[in-house]
Short mmCIF file of C-alpha atoms in Angstrom, two decimals:
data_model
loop_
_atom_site.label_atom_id
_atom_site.label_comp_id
_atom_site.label_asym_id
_atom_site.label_seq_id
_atom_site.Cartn_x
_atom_site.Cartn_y
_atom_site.Cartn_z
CA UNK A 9 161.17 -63.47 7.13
CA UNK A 10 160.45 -64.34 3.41
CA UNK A 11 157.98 -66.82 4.62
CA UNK A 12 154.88 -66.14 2.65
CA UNK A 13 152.63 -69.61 3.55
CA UNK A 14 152.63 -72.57 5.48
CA UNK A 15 149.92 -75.17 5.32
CA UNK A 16 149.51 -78.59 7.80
CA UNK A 17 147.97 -81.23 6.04
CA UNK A 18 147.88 -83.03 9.55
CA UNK A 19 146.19 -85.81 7.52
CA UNK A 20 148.63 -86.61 5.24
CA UNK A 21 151.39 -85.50 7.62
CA UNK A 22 152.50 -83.60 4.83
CA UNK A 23 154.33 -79.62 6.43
CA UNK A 24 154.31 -77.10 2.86
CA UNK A 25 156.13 -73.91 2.97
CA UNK A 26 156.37 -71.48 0.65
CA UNK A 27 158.86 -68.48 0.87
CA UNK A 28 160.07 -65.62 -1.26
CA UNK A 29 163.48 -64.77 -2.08
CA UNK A 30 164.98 -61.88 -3.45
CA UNK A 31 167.35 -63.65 -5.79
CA UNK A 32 166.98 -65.29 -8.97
CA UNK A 33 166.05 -68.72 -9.36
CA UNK A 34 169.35 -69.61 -10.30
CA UNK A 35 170.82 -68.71 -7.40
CA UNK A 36 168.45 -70.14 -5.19
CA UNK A 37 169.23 -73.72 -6.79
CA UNK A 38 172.89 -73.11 -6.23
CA UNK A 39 172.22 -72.98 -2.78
CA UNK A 40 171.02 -76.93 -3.25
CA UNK A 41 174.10 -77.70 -5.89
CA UNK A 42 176.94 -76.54 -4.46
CA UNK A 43 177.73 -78.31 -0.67
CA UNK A 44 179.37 -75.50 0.72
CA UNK A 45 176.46 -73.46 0.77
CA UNK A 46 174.27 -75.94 1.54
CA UNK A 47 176.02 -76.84 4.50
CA UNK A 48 175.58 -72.80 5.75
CA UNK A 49 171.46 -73.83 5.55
CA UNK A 50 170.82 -76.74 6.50
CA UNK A 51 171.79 -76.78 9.70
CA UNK A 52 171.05 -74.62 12.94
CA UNK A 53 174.03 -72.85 14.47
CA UNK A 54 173.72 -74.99 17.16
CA UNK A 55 173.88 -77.92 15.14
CA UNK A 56 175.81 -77.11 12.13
CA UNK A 57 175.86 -79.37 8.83
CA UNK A 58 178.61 -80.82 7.32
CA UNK A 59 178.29 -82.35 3.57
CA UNK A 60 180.28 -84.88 2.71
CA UNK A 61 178.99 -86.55 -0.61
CA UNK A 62 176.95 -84.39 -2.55
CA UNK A 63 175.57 -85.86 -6.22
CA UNK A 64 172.20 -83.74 -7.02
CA UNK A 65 171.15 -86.31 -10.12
CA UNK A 66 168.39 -88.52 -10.09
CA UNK A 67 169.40 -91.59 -8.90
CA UNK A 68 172.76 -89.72 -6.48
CA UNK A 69 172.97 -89.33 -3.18
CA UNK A 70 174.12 -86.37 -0.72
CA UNK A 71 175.19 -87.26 2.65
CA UNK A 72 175.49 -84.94 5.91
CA UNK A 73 176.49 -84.96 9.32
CA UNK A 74 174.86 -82.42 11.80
CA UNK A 75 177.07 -81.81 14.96
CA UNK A 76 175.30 -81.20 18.27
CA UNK A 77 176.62 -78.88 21.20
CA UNK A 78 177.66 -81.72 22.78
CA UNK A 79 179.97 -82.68 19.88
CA UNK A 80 176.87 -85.34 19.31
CA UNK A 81 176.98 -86.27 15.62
CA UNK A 82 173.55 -87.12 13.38
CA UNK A 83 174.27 -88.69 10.02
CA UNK A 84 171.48 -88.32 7.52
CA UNK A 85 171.41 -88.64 3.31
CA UNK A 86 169.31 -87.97 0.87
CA UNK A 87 168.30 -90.04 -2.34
CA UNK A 88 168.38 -87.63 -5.25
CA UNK A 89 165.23 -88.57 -7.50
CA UNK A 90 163.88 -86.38 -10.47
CA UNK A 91 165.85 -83.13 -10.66
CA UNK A 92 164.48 -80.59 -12.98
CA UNK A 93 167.49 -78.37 -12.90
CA UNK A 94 167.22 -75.24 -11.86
CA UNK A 95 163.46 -75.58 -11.26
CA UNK A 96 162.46 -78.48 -8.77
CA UNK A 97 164.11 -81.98 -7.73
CA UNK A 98 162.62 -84.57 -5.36
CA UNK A 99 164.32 -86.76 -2.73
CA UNK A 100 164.12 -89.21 0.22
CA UNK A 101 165.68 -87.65 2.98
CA UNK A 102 166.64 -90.60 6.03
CA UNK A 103 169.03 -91.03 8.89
CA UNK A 104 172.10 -93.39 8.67
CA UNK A 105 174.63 -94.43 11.17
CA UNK A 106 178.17 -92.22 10.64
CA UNK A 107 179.27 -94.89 8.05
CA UNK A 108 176.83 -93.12 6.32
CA UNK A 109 174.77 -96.75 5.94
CA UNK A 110 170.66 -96.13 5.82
CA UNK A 111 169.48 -97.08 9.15
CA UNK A 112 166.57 -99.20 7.53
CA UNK A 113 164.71 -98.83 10.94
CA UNK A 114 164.18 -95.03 10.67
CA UNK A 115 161.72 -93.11 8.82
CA UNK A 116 162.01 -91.95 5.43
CA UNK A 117 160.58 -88.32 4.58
CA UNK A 118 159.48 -87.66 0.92
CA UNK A 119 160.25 -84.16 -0.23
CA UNK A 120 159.81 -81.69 -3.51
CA UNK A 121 161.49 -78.96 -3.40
CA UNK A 122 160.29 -76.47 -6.49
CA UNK A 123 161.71 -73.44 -7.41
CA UNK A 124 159.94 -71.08 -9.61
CA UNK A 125 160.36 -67.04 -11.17
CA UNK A 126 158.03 -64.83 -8.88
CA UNK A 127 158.11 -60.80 -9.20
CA UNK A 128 161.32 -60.81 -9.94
CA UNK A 129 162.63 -63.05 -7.22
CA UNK A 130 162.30 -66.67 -6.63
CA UNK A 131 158.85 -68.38 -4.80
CA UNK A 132 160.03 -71.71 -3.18
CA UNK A 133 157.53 -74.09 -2.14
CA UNK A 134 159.05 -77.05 0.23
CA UNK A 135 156.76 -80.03 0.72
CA UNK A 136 157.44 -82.61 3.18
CA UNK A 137 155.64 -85.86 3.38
CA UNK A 138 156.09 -88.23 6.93
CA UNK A 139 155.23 -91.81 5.90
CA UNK A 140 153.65 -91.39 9.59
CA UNK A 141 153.12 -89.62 13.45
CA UNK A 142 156.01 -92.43 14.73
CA UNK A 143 158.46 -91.14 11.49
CA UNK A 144 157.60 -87.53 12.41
CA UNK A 145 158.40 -88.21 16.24
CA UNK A 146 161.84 -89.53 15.34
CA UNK A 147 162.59 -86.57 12.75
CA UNK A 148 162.30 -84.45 15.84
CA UNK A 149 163.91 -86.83 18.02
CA UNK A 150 167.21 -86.70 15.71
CA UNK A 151 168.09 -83.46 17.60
CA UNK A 152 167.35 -80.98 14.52
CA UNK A 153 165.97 -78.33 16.15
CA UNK A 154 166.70 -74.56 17.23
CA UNK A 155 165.54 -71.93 19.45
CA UNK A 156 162.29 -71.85 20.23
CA UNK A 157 161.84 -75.66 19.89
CA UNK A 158 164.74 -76.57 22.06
CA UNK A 159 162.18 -76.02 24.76
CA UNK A 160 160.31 -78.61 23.50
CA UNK A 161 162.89 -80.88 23.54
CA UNK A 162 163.41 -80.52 27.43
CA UNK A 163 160.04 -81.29 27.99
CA UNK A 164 160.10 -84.41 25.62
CA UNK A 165 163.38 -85.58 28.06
CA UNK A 166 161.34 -84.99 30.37
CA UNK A 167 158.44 -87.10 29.48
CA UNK A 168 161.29 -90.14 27.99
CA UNK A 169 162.97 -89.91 31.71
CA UNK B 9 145.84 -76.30 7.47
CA UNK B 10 142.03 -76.03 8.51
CA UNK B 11 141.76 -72.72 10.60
CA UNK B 12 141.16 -74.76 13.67
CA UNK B 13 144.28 -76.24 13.68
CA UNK B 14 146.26 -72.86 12.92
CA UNK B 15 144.81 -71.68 15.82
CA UNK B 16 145.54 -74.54 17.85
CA UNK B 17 149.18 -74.10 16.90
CA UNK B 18 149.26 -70.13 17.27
CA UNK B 19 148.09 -70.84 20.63
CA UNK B 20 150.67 -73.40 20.96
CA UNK B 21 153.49 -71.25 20.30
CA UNK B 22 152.46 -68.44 22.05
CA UNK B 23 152.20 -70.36 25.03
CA UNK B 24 155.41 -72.19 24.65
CA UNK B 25 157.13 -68.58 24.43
CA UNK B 26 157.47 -67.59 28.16
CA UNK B 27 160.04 -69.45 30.27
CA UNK B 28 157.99 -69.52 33.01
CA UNK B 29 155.42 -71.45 31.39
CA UNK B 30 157.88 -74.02 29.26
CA UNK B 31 158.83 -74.54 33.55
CA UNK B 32 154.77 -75.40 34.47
CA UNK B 33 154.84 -77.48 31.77
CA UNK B 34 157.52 -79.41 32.53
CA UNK B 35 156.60 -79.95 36.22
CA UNK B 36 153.09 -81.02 35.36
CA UNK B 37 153.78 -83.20 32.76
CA UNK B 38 156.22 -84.97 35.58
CA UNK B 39 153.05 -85.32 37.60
CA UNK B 40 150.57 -83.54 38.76
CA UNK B 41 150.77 -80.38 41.08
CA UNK B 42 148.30 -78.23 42.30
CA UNK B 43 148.07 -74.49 41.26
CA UNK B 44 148.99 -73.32 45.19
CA UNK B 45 152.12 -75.19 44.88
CA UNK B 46 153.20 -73.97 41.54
CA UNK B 47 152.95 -70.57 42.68
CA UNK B 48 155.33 -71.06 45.51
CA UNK B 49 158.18 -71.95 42.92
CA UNK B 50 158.27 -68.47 41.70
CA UNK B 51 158.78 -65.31 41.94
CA UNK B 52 155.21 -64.01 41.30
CA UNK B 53 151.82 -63.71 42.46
CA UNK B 54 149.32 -66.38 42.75
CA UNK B 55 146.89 -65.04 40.12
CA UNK B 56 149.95 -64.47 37.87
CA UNK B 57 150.99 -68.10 38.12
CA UNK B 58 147.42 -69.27 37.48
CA UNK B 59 146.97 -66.63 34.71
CA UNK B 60 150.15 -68.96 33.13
CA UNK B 61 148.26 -71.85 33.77
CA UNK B 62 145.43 -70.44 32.11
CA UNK B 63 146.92 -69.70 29.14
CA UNK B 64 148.83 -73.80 29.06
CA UNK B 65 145.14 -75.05 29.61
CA UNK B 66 143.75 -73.14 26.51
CA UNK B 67 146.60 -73.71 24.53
CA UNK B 68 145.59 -77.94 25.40
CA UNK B 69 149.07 -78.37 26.87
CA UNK B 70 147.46 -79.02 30.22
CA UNK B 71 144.66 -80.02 32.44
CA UNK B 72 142.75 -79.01 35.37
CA UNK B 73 140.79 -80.46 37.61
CA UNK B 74 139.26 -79.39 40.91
CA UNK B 75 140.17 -81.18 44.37
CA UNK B 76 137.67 -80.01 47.17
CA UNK B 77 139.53 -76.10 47.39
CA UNK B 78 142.49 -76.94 45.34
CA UNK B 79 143.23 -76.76 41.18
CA UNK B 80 145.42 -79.44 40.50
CA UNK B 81 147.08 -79.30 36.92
CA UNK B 82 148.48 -82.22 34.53
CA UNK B 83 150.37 -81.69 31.45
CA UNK B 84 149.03 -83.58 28.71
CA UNK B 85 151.70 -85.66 27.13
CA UNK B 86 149.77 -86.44 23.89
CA UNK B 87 149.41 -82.71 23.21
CA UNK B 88 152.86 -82.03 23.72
CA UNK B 89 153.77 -84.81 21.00
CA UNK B 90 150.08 -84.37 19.31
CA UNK B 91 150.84 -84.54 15.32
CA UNK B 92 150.21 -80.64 15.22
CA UNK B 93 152.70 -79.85 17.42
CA UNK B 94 155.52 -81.66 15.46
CA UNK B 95 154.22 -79.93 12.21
CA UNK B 96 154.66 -77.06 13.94
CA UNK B 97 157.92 -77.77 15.70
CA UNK B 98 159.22 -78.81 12.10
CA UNK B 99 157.79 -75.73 10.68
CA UNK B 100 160.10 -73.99 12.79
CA UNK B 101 163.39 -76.33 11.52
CA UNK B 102 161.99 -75.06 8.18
CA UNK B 103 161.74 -71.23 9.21
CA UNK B 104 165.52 -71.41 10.32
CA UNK B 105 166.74 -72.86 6.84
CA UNK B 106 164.59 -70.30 5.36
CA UNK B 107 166.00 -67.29 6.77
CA UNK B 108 169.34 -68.44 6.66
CA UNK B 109 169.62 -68.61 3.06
CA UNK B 110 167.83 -65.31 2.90
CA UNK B 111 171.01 -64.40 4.67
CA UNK B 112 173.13 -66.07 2.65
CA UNK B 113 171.96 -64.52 -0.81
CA UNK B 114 171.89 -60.90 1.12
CA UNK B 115 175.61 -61.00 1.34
CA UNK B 116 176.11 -61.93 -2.43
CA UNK B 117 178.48 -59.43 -3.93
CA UNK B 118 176.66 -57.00 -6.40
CA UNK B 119 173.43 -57.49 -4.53
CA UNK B 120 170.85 -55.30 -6.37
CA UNK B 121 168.32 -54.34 -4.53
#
């Protein structure tokens, strides 16, 4: 696992990751700019992403669907702000209905995603910002989760039933 | 993370990563059951079911408190959804997109390694 750091800020609710890759920078933001790849990450196998618009400019949007194992669909989208191509761009990542409409009730996450050269590879560092421990809650609750949290998840049913 | 908290969440995960234990912590956090009862649900000895609840009570997942001769055990529902927990459950959405795109740039054509 290229995972190099991960730090909790349980204060800010703010989850930073940092990994290596053994590819160029370049290649690590094509990952993000083309939506055929990004669909192959972004998503667990169980609940695989489909991209339908995908505008990575400030100001665009990029909108997914995740499908469940139950054929359960999650919409979500992203608002594209400043994009530093290939280095770093920001965005507001939300849930919306399969219209792909915001669903103004749900939580908006803040991330930075920054991409930089790193003995001869690329260092990522992914920071994610929950506006609070309810937005978190629902995150999770959206269903995007895979194989050792699944387990989780029955235990949450659990607690909701 | 403060070191605390790391640990908290190690702990967390390690005891989250044995079936049996995900299954105490589901019963208890229906209600509350005492050790002696637990034990009968499974295939294993007593001390091995209270060595799982052991390791659920250190982790902060559950509670115990004593009833005359019996343990009796709660799951704590707060710690389950406790703000370090969903860092850490996130972490692991994080870990997956990770290591799938290490996959997906190790099966780039003219990889040079």
């Amino acid at each position: 696992m290229p995972v190099t750091d991960v730090k909790h800020d349980l204060d800010a609710l703010t989850l930073t990751i940092t990994a290596d890759f053994a590819a160029p920078v370049e290649r690590i933001w094509q990952v993000y700019a083309d939506p055929r790849q990004l669909e192959k990450i972004w998503g667990p196998a169980s609940y695989p992403a489909t991209v339908v618009d995908h505008d990575l400019t400030p100001g665009g949007r990029v909108t997914y669907y995740m499908t469940g194992p139950e054929g359960d669909k999650h919409a979500g989208y992203w608002l594209v702000g400043e994009v530093d191509e290939p280095r770093s761009f920001a965005f507001q990542d939300g849930f919306a209905d399969l219209d792909f409409n915001p669903v103004p009730d749900l939580p908006l996450s803040a991330n930075v995603y920054t991409f930089t050269a790193h003995d001869g590879g690329t260092r990522a560092t992914y920071v994610s910002t929950y506006a609070s421990a309810e937005a978190l809650q629902q995150v999770l609750d959206m269903g995007v989760v895979e194989g050792a949290t699944s387990s989780l998840n029955q235990i949450d049913d659990l607690i909701a039933a | 993370m403060a070191e605390e908290d790391a640990r908290r969440v190690d702990a967390m995960f390690h005891a989250l990563a044995d079936r049996t234990r995900r299954d105490i912590l589901r019963r208890v956090l229906a209600g509350e059951h005492s050790v002696s009862a637990l034990a009968v649900a499974y295939d294993m000895s007593f001390a091995a079911v209270q060595k799982h609840v052991a390791v659920l009570e250190k982790a902060g997942l559950l509670t115990k408190r004593r009833n005359g001769r019996e343990q009796l055990a709660s799951g704590d529902v707060a710690a389950v959804r406790s703000v370090a927990s969903m860092l850490a459950e996130l972490e692991q959405v994080w870990r997956g997109r990770i290591g799938r795109i290490d996959a997906l740039i190790a099966s780039d054509p003219e990889q040079k390694d």
